[in-house]
Short mmCIF file of C-alpha atoms in Angstrom, two decimals:
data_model
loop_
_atom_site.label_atom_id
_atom_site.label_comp_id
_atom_site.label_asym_id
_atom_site.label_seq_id
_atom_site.Cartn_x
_atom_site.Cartn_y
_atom_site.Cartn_z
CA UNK G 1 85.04 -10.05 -50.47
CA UNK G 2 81.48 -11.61 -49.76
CA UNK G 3 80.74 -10.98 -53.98
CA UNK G 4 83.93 -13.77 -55.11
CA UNK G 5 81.79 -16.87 -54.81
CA UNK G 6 78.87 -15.18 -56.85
CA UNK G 7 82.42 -14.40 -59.48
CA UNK G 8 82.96 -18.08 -60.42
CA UNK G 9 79.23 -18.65 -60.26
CA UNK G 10 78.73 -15.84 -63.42
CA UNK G 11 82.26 -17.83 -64.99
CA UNK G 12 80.47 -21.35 -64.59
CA UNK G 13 77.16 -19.89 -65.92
CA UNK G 14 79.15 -17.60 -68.53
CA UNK G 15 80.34 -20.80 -70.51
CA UNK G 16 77.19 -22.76 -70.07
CA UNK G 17 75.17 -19.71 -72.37
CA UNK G 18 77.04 -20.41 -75.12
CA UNK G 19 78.31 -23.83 -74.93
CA UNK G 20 74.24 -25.26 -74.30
CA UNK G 21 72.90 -23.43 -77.29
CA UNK G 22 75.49 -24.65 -79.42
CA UNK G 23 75.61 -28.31 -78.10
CA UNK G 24 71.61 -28.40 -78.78
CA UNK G 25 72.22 -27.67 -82.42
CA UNK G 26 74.89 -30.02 -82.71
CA UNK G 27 72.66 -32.68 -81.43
CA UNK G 28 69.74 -31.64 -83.47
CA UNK G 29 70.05 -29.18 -86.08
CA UNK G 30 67.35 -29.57 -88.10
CA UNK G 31 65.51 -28.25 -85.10
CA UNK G 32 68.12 -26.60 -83.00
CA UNK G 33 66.04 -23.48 -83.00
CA UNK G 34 63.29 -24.72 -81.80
CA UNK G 35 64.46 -27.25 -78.55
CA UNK G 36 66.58 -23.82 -77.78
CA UNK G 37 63.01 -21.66 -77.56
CA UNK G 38 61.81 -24.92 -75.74
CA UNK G 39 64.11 -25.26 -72.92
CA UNK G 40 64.78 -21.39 -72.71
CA UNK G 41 61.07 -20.98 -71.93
CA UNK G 42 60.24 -23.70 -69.90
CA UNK G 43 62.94 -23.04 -67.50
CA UNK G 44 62.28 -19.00 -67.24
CA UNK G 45 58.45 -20.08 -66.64
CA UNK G 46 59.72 -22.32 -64.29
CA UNK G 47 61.27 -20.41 -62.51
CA UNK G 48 58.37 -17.24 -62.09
CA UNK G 49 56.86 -18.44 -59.30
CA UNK G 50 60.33 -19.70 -57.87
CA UNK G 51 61.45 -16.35 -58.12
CA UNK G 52 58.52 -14.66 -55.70
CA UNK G 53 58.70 -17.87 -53.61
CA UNK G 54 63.01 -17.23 -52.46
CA UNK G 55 62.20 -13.34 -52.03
CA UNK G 56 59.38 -14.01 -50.36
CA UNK G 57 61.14 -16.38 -47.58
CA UNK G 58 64.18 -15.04 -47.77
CA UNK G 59 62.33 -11.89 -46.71
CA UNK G 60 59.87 -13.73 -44.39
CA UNK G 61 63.32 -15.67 -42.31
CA UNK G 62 65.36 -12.65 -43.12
CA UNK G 63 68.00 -15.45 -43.56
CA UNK G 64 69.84 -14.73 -46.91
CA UNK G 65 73.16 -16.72 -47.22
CA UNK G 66 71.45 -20.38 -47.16
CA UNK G 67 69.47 -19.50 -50.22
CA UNK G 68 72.52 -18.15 -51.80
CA UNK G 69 74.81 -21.44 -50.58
CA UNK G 70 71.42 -23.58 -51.77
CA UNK G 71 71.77 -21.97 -55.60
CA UNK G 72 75.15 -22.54 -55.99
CA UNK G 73 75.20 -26.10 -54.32
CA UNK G 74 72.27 -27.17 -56.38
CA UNK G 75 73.65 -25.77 -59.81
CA UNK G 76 77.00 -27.61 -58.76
CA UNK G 77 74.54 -31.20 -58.76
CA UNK G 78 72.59 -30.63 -61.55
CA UNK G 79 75.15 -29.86 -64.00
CA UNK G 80 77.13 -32.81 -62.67
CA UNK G 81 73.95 -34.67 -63.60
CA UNK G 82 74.17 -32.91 -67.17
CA UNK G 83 77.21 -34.87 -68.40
CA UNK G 84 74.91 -38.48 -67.89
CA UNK G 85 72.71 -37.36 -71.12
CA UNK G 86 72.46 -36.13 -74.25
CA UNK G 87 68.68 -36.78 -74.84
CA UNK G 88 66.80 -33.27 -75.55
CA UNK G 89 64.00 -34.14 -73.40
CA UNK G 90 65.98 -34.78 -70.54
CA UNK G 91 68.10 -31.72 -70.57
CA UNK G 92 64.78 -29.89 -70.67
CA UNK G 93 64.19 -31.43 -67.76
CA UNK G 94 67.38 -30.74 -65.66
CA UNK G 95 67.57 -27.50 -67.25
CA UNK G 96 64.37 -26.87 -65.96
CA UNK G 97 65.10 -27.62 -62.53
CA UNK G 98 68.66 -25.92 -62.46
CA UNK G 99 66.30 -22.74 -63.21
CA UNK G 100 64.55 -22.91 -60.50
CA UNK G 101 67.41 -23.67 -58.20
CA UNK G 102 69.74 -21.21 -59.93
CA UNK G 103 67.37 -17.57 -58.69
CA UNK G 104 67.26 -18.83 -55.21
CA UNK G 105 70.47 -16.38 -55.04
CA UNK G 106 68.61 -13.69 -57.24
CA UNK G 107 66.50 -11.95 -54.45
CA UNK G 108 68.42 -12.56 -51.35
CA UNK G 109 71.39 -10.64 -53.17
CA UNK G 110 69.75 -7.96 -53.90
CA UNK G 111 68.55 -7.47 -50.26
CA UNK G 112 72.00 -7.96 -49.47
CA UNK G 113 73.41 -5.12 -51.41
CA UNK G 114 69.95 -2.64 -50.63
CA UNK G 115 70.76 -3.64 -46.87
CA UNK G 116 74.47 -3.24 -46.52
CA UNK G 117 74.42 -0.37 -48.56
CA UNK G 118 73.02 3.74 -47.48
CA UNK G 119 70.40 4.62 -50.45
CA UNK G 120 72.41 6.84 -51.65
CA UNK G 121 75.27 4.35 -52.50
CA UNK G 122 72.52 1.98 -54.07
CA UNK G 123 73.12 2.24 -57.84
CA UNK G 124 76.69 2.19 -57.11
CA UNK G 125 76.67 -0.81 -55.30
CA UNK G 126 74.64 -2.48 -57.97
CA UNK G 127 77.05 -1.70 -60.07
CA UNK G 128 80.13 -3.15 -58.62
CA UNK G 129 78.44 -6.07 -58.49
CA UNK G 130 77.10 -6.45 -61.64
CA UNK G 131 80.23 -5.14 -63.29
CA UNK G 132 82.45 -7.15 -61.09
CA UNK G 133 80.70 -10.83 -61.58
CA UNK G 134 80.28 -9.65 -65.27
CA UNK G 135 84.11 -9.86 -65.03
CA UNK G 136 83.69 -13.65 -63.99
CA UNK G 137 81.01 -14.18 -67.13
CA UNK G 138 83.83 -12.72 -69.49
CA UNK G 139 85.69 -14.98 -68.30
CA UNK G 140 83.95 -18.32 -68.40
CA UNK G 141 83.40 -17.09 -72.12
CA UNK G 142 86.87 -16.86 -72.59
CA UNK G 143 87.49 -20.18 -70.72
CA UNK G 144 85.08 -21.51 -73.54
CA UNK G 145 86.67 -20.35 -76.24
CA UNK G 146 89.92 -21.77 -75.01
CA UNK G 147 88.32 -25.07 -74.34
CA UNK G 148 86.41 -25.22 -77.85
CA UNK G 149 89.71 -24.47 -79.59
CA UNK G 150 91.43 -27.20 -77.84
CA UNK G 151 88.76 -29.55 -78.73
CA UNK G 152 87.42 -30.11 -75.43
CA UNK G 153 84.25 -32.68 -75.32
CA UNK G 154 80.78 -31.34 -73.82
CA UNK G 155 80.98 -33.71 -71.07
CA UNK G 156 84.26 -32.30 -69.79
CA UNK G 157 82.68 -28.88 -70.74
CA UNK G 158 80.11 -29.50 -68.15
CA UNK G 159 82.02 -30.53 -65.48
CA UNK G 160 84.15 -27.03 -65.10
CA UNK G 161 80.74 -25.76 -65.25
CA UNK G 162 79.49 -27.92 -62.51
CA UNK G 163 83.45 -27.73 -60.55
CA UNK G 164 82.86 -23.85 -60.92
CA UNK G 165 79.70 -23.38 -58.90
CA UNK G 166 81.43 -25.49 -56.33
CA UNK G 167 83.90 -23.81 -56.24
CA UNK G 168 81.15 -20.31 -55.52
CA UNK G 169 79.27 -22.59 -53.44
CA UNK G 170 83.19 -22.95 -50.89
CA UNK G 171 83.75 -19.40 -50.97
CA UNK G 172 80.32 -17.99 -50.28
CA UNK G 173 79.90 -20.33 -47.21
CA UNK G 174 83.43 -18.82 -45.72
CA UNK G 175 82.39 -15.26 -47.04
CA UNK G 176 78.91 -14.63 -47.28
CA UNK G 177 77.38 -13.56 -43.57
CA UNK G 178 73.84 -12.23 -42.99
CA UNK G 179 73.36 -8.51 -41.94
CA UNK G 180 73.08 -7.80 -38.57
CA UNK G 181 70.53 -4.79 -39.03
CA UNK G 182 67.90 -4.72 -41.58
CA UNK G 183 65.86 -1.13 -42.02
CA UNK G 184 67.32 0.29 -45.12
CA UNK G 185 64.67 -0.30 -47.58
CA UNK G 186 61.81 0.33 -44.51
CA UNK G 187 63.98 4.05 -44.00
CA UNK G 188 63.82 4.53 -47.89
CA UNK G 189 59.83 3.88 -48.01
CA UNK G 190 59.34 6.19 -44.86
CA UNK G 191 61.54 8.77 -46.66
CA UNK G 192 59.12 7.91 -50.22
CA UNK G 193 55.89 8.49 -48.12
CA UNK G 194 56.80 12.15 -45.86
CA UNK G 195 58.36 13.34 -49.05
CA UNK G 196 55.02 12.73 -51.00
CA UNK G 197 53.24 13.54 -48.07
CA UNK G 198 55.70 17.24 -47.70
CA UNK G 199 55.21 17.80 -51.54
CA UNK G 200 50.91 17.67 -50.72
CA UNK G 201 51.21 20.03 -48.10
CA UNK G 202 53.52 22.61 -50.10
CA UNK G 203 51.47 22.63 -52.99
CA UNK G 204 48.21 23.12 -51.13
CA UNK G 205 49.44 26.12 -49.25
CA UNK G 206 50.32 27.64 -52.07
CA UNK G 207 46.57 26.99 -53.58
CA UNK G 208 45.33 28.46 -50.47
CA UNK G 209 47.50 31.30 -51.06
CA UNK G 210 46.15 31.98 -54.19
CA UNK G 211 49.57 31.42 -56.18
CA UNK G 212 48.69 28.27 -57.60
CA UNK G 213 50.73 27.87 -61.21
CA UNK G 214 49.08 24.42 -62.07
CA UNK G 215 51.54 22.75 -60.71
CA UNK G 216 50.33 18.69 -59.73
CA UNK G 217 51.14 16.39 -57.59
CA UNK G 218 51.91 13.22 -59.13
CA UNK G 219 52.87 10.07 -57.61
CA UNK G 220 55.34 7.40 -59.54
CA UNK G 221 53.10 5.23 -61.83
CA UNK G 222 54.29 1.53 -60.53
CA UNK G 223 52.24 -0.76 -62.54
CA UNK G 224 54.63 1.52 -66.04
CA UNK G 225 57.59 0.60 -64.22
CA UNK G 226 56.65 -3.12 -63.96
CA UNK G 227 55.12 -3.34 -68.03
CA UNK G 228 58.87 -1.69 -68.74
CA UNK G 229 60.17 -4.42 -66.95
CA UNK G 230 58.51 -6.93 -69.13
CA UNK G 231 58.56 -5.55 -72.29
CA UNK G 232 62.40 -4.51 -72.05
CA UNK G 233 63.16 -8.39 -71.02
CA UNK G 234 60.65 -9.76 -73.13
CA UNK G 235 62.75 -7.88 -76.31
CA UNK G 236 66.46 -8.52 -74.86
CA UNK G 237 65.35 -12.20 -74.91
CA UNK G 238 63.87 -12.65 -78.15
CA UNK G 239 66.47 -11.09 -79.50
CA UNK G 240 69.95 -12.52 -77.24
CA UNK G 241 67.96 -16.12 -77.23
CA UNK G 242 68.33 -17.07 -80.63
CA UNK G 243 72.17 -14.34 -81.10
CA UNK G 244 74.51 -17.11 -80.38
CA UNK G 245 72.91 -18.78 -83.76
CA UNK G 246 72.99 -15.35 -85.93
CA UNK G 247 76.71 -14.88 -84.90
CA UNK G 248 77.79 -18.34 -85.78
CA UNK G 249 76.49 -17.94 -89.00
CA UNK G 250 77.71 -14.64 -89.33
CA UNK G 251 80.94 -16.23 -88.08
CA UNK G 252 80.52 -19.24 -90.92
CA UNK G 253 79.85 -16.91 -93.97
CA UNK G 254 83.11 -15.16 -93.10
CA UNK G 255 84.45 -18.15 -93.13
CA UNK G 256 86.19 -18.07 -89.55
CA UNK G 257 86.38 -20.75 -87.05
CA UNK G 258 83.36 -21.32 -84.66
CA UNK G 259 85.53 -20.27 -81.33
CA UNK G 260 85.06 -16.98 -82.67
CA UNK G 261 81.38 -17.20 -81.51
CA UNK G 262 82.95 -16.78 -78.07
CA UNK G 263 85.43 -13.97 -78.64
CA UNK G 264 82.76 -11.64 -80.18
CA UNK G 265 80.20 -12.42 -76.97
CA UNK G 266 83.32 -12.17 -74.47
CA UNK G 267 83.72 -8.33 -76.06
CA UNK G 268 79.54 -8.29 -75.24
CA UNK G 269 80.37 -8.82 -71.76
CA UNK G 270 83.14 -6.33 -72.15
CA UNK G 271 80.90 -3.90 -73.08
CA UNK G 272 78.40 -4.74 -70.06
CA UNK G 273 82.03 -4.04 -67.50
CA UNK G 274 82.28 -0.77 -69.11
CA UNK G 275 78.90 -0.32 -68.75
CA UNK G 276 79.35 -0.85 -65.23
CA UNK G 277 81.66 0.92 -64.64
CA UNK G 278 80.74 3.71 -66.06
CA UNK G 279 77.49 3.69 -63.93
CA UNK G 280 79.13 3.22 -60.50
CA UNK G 281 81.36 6.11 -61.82
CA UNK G 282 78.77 8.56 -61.80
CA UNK G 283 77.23 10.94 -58.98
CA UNK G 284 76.21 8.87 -55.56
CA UNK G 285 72.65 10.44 -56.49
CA UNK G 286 69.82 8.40 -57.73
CA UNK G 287 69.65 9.08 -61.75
CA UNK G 288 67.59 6.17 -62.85
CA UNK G 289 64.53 7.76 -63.40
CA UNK G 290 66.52 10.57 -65.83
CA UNK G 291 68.17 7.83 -67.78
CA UNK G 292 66.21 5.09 -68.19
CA UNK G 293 64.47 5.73 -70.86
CA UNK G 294 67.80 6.71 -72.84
CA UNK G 295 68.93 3.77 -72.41
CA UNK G 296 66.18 1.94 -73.92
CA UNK G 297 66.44 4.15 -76.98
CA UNK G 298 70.53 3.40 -77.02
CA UNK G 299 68.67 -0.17 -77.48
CA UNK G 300 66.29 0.14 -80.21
CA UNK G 301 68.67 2.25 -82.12
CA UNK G 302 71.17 -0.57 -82.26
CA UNK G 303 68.68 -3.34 -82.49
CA UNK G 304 67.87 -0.90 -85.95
CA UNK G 305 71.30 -1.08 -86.90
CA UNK G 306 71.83 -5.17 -86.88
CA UNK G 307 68.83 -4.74 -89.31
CA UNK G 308 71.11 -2.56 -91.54
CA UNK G 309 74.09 -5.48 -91.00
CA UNK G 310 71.43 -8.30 -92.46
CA UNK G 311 72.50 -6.02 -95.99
CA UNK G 312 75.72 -6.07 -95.33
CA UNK G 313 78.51 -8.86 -96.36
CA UNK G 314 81.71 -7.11 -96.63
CA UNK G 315 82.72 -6.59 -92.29
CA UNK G 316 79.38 -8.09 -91.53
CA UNK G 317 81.15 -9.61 -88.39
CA UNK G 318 82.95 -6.35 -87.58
CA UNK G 319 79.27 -4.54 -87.41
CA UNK G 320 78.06 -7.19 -85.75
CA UNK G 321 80.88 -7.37 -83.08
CA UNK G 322 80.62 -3.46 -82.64
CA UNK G 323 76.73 -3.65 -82.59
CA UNK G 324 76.73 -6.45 -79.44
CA UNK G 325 79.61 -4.65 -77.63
CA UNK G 326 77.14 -1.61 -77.37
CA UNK G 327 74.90 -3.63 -76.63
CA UNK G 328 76.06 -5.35 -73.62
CA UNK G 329 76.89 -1.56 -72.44
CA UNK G 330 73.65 -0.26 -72.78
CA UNK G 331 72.22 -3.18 -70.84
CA UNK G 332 74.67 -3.05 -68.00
CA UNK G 333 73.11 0.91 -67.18
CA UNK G 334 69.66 -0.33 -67.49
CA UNK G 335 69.84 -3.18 -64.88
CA UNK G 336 71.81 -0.64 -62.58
CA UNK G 337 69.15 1.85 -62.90
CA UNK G 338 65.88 -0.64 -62.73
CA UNK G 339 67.64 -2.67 -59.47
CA UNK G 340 68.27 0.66 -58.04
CA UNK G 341 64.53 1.43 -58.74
CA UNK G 342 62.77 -1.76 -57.39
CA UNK G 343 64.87 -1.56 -54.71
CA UNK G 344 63.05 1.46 -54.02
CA UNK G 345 59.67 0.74 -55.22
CA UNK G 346 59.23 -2.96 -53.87
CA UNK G 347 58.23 -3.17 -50.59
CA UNK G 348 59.80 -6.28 -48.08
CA UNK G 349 58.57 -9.50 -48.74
CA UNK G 350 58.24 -9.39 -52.26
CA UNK G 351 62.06 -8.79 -53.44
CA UNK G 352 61.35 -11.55 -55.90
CA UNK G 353 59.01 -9.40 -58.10
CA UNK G 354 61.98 -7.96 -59.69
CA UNK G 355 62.96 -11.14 -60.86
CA UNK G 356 59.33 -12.34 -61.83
CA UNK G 357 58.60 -9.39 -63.65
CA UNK G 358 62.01 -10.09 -65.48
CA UNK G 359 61.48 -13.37 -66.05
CA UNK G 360 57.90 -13.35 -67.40
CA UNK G 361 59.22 -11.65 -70.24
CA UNK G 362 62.77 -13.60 -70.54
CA UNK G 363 60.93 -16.53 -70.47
CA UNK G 364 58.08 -15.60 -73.59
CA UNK G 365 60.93 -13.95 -75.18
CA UNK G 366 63.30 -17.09 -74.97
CA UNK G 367 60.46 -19.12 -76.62
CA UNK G 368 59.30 -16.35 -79.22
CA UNK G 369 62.79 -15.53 -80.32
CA UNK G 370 64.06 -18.98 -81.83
CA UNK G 371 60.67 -19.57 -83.28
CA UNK G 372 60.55 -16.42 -85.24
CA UNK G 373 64.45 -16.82 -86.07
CA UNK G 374 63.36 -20.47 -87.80
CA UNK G 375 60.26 -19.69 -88.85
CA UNK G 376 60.69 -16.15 -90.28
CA UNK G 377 64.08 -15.04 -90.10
CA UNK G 378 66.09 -13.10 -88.45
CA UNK G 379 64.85 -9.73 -90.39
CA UNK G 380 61.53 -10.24 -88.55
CA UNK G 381 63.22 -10.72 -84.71
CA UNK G 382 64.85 -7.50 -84.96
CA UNK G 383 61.77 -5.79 -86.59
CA UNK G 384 59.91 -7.29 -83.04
CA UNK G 385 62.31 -6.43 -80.91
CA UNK G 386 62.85 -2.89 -82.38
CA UNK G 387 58.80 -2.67 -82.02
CA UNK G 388 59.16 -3.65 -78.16
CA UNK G 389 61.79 -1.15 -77.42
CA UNK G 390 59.59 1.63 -78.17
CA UNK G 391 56.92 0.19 -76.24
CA UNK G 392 59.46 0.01 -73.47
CA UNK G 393 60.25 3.47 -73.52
CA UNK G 394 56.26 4.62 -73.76
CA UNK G 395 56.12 2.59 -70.58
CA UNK G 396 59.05 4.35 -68.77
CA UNK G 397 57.93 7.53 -69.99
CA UNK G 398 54.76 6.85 -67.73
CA UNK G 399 56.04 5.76 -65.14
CA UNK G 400 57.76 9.06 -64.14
#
C-alpha cells in the first residue's frame, strides 16, 4: 500500500511529458525544438548534483519518507506556479527547480524497496514498482488524451497535474513509514566480499595443487557498469526527448487528430507494464548480469527499425506505434536489471549515484536530441542513438 501515493505522482508526471513538449511548440514553433533541448537539459543538469545530495542525506539521517513527502509537496507548488506563465524563460526556470525537487523521492525509494526487501526478492520488487506506478503514467497519458480531446486549456491541464501530486503527497504521508531495521544492502556487500574472498582461496588451492586450468579470478568491472549507465540514458534521451515531435508529425501526415500523440505513447507505457511484469515474473534469482546486455541489443535493433519507418508512408504510424510499444518493454527489463544491480554495487551513502549517473546522460541527451532533430533530422538521431547502443552493450560486456 505504501507505493499508491508514488501511483498518482507517475499519473501527474505522465501527462505533464507530453502535454509540456507540446505546449512549448505551440507557444513557439519556429523554435519548439530547441527551448524543448533547453529546458530538458537544464533541469536534468540541475538536478545531478541534487540527485547525490537526497541519497546522500537520506542515507546519512536514514530518514526516507520526508524526502519522499518533500518531492511530492514541492512538485504539487511548482506546477501550481506553472499555470501563472507562459513565458519560455520562466518555465525554464520553474522547470528547473521542479527537477531538482522532483528526485528528492528517487534515492530514498530505492533504499526503501533494497531495505524492505531479502536480495533475493530485489529485481522483483523493482519490478512491481516500476510496473505498478507505470500503471499510474499510462494513465495520466490517457487522462491527457481525454482532456486534449475535450479541448481542455493548459492552465487547467496544469492544475490536475499539480492536484495529482497532492493528492501522492496525502497518501504517502498516511502510508509511507520508515524501516525499522536497515542492514540489507550492508548483508549483500558482506556476502559480495567472502564470496570474492571464497572464490581466491578455491582457485589458489587448486594452483597449489597443481590442477590449475587457467581459470581467473575476476572481479565485476564497476566503472563499465557506470559508462553503461550513461551511454544507455544518454541514447534513450536523445532519442524519447525530441519522440513526442516525430509522432505528431507522423500523426499529422496520416492525417489523424493530435490526441492520437497520446494513445500511441499510452501503448509505450503499456509496453513498459508488460515489461514489468514479465520481469517480476521470472526466477527470484538475480539475472541482470545475463540479460542486460540483450536488452540493450532489443534496443538498437528497434532504434534500426524506426530508421527503416523514415521510408515508409503507407502504416508509417502502425510501425511506429509497434516500434515504441517494444520499446517501452525493452526499457522496463533494463531499469529492473540495472536498479537491481546498483543496488548491489553502490555502497550506503551514495544511493544517489544511480540517479546521477542516469541523469548525466538524460540530461546531454535531452539537449543533443532536439538539436540534432532541428538541425539534422530525425535520420541522423536514430543513426546516434543506434551508434550509442552498441557502445552500451561494449560497456556491459565489460563490466561482467
Amino acid at each position: 500500500m505504501w507505493r499508491l501515493g508514488f501511483f498518482f505522482h507517475e499519473m501527474g508526471f505522465g501527462l505533464l511529458s507530453i502535454f509540456l513538449p507540446l505546449y512549448i511548440v505551440s507557444i513557439d514553433r519556429g523554435n519548439g525544438l530547441f527551448y524543448i533541448g533547453i529546458i530538458s537539459a537544464i533541469a536534468l543538469f540541475s538536478a545531478i548534483p541534487a540527485s547525490f545530495f537526497w541519497g546522500y542525506v537520506c542515507d546519512k539521517t536514514r530518514r526516507y519518507k520526508r524526502y519522499i513527502l518533500l518531492s511530492f509537496f514541492a512538485s504539487t507548488m511548482l506546477l501550481y506556479l506553472f499555470t501563472f506563465t507562459a513565458a519560455v524563460s520562466l518555465l525554464i526556470v520553474l522547470y528547473a527547480v521542479l527537477s531538482i525537487m522532483h528526485v528528492a523521492h528517487e534515492a530514498p525509494k530505492n533504499v526503501l524497496i533494497a531495505e524492505l526487501y531479502s536480495h533475493q526478492d530485489w529485481e522483483r520488487s523493482f519490478a512491481f514498482y516500476e510496473g505498478f506506478t507505470e500503471v499510474g503514467w499510462l494513465i495520466g497519458l490517457l487522462l491527457g488524451f481525454v482532456l486534449s480531446t475535450f479541448g481542455v486549456g493548459p492552465v487547467n491541464m496544469l492544475l490536475v497535474c499539480s492536484g495529482l501530486n497532492l493528492v501522492a503527497f496525502v497518501l504517502s504521508l498516511l502510508l509511507v513509514k520508515d524501516p525499522a531495521l536497515i542492514f540489507e544492502r550492508g548483508l549483500v556487500s558482506i556476502e559480495k566480499t567472502l564470496d570474492f574472498a571464497s572464490r581466491g582461496m578455491f582457485l589458489a588451492s587448486k594452483i597449489m595443487d597443481g590442477v590449475s586450468n587457467g581459470e581467473r579470478l575476476k572481479k565485476e568491472n564497476v566503472g563499465a557498469f557506470g559508462a553503461g549507465l550513461v551511454l544507455f540514458s544518454l541514447a534513450t534521451s536523445i532519442l524519447f526527448t525530441p519522440m513526442p515531435i516525430f509522432v505528431s508529425n507522423v500523426v499529422q501526415g496520416a492525417g489523424l487528430p493530435e490526441g492520437v500523440v497520446f494513445a500511441i505513447f499510452v501503448l509505450n507505457s503499456g509496453g513498459a507494464i508488460v515489461g514489468y511484469a514479465f520481469a517480476g515474473s521470472r526466477s527470484s534469482e538475480s539475472s541482470g548480469k545475463r540479460h542486460l546486455g540483450k536488452v540493450v541489443v532489443l534496443r538498437g535493433f528497434l532504434t534500426f527499425l524506426l530508421i527503416v519507418t523514415l521510408q515508409i508512408t503507407t502504416y508509417s504510424v502502425g510501425f511506429v506505434t509497434g516500434i515504441l510499444i517494444l520499446m517501452g518493454f525493452a526499457y522496463a527489463m533494463f531499469l529492473v536489471y540495472a536498479l537491481s544491480l546498483s543496488m548491489e554495487l553502490i555502497p550506503a551513502g551514495k544511493a544517489g549515484l544511480f540517479n546521477v549517473l542516469i541523469g548525466t546522460g538524460g540530461a546531454l541527451g535531452s539537449f543533443l536530441g532536439p538539436f540534432i532533430a532541428q538541425t539534422f533530422g530525425f535520420f541522423i538521431v536514430f543513426m546516434t542513438t543506434l551508434g550509442l547502443f552498441i557502445m552500451t552493450y561494449v560497456a556491459f560486456k565489460l563490466f561482467r
